[in-house]
mmCIF file with all atom_site columns, C-alpha atoms in Angstrom:
data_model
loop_
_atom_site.group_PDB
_atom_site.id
_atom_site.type_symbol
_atom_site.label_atom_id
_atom_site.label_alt_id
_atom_site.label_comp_id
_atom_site.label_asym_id
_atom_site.label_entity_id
_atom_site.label_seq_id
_atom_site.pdbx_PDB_ins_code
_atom_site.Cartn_x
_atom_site.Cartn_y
_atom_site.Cartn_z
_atom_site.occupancy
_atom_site.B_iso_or_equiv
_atom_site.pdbx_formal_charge
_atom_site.auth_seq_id
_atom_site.auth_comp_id
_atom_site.auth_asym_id
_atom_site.auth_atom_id
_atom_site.pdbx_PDB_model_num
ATOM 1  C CA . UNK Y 1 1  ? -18.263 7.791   13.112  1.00 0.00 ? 1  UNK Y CA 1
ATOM 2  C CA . UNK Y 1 2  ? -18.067 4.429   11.930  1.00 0.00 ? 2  UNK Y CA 1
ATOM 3  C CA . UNK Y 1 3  ? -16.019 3.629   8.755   1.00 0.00 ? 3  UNK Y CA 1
ATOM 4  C CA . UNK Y 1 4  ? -18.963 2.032   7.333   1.00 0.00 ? 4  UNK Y CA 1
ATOM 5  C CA . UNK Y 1 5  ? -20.987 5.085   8.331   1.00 0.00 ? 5  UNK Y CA 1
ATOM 6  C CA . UNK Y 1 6  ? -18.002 7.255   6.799   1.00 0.00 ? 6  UNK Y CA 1
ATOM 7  C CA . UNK Y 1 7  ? -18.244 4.835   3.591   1.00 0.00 ? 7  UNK Y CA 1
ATOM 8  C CA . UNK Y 1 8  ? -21.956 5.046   2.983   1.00 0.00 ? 8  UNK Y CA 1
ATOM 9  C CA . UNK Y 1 9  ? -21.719 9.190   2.983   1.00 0.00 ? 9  UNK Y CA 1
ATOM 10 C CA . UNK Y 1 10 ? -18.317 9.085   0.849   1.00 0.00 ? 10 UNK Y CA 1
ATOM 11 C CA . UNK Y 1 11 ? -20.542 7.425   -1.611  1.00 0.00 ? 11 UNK Y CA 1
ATOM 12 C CA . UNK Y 1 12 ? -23.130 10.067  -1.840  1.00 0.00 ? 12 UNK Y CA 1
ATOM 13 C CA . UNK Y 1 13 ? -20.222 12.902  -2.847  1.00 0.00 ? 13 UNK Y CA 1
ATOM 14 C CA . UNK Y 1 14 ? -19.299 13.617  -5.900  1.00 0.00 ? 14 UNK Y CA 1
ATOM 15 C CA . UNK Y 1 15 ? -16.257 12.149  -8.313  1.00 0.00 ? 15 UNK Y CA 1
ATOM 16 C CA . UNK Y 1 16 ? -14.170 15.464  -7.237  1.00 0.00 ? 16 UNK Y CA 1
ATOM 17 C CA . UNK Y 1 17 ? -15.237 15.320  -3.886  1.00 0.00 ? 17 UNK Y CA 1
ATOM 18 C CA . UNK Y 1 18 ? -14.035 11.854  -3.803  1.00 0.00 ? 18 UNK Y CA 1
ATOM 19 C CA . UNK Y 1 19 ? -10.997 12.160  -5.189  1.00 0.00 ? 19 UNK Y CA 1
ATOM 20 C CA . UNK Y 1 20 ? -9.694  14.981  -3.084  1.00 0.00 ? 20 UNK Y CA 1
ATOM 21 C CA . UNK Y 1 21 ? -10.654 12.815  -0.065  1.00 0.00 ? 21 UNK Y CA 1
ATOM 22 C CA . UNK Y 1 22 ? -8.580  9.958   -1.439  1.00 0.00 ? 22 UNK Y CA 1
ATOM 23 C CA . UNK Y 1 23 ? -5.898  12.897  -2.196  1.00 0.00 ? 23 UNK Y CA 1
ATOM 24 C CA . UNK Y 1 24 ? -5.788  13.759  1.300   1.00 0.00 ? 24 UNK Y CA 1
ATOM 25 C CA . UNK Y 1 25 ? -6.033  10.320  2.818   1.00 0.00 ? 25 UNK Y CA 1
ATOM 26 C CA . UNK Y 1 26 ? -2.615  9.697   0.528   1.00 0.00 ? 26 UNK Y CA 1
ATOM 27 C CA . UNK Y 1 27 ? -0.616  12.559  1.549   1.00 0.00 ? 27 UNK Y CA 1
ATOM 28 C CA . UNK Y 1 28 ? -1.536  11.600  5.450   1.00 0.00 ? 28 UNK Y CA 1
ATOM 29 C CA . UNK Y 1 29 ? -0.447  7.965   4.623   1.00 0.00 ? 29 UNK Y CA 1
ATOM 30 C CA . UNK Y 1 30 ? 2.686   9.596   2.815   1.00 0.00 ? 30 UNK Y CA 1
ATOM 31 C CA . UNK Y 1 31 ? 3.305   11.810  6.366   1.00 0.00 ? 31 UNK Y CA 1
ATOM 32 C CA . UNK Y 1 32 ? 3.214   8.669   8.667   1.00 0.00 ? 32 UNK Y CA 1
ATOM 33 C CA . UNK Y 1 33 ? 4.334   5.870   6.121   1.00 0.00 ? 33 UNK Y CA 1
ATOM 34 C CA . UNK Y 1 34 ? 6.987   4.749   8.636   1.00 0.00 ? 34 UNK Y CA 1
ATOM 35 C CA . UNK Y 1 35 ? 4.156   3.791   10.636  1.00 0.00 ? 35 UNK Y CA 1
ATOM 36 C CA . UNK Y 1 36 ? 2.635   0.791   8.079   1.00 0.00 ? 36 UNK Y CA 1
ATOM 37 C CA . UNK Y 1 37 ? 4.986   -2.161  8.296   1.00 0.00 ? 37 UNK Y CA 1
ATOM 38 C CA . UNK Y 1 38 ? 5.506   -4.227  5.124   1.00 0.00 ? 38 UNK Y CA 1
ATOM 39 C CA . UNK Y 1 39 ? 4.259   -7.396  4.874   1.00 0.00 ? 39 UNK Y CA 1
ATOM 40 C CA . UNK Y 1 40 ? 6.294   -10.007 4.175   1.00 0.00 ? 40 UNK Y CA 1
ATOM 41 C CA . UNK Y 1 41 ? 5.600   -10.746 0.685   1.00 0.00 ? 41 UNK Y CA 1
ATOM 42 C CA . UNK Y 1 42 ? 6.792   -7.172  0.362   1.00 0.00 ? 42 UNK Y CA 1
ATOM 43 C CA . UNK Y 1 43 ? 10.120  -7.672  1.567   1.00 0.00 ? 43 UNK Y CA 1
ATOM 44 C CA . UNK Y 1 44 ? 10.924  -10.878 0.157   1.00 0.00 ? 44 UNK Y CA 1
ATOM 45 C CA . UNK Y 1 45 ? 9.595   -9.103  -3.400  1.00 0.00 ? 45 UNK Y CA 1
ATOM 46 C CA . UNK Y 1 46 ? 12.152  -6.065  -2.041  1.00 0.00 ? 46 UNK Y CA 1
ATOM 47 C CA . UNK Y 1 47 ? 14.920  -8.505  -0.868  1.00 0.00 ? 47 UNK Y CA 1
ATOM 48 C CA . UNK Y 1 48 ? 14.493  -10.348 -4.457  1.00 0.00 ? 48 UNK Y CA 1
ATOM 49 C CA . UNK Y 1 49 ? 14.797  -7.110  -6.603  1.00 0.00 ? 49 UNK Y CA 1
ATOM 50 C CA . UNK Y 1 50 ? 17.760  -6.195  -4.719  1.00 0.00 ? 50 UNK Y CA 1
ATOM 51 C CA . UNK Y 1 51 ? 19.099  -9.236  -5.041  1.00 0.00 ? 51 UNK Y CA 1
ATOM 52 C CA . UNK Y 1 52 ? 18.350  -8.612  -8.931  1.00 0.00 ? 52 UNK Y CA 1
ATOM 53 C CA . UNK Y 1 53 ? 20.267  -5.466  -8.778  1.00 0.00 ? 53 UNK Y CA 1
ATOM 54 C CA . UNK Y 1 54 ? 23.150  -6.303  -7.330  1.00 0.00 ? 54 UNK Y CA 1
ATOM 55 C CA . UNK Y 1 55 ? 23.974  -9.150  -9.261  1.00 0.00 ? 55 UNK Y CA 1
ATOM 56 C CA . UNK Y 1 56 ? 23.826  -6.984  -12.466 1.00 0.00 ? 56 UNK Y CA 1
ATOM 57 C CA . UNK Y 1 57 ? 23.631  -3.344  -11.422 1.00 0.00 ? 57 UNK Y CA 1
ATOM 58 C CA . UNK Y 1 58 ? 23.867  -1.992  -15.211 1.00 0.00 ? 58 UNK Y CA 1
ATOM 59 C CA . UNK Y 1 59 ? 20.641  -3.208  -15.863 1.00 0.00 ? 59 UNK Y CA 1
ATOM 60 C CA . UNK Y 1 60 ? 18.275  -0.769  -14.908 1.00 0.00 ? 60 UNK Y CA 1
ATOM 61 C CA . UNK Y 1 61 ? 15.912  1.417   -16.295 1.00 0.00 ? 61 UNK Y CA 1
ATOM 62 C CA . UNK Y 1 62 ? 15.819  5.301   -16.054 1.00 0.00 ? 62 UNK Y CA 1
ATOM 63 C CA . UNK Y 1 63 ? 12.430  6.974   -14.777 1.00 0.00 ? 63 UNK Y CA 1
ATOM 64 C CA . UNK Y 1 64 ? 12.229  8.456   -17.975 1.00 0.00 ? 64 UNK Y CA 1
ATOM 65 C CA . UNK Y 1 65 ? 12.835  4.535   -19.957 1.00 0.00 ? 65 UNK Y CA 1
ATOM 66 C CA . UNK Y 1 66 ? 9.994   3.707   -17.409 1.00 0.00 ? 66 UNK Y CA 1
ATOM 67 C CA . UNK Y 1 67 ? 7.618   5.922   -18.627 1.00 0.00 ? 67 UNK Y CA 1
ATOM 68 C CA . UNK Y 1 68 ? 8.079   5.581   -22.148 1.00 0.00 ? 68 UNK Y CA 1
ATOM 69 C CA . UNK Y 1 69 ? 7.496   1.754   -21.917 1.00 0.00 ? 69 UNK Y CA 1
ATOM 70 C CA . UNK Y 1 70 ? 4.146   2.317   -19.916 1.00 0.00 ? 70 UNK Y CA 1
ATOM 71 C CA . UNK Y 1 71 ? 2.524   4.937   -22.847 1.00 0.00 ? 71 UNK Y CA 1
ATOM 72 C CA . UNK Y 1 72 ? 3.751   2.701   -25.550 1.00 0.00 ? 72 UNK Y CA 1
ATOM 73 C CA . UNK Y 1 73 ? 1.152   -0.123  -24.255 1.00 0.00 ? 73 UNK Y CA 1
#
């Protein structure tokens, strides 16, 4: 099957349908992540954070500080 083939029946399913496709396409992507290289914007927006954190590694933000600032918007 095509992936525009695939993409055309995807559409006809339902919001739950869809959704545990896209739940099972992210846990195979999470089992074989080693296999999708970054591109390079990602590592030079990886190498910059780092760079970030180990200038100053006090200034971070716990999970929990995280979340907090994400409802409050």
């Amino acid at each position: 099957m095509s992936l525009q083939t695939a993409l055309k029946e995807i559409a006809k399913l339902t919001s739950d349908e869809k959704l545990q496709i896209a739940e099972e396409i992210w846990d195979d992507l999470n089992e074989h992540y080693k296999d999708i290289p970054l591109t390079e914007a990602q590592k030079k927006e990886l190498n910059m954070r780092l760079d970030e954190y180990e200038k100053d590694p006090e200034n971070v933000l716990t999970w929990e500080e995280v979340k907090a600032s994400i409802r409050r918007r």
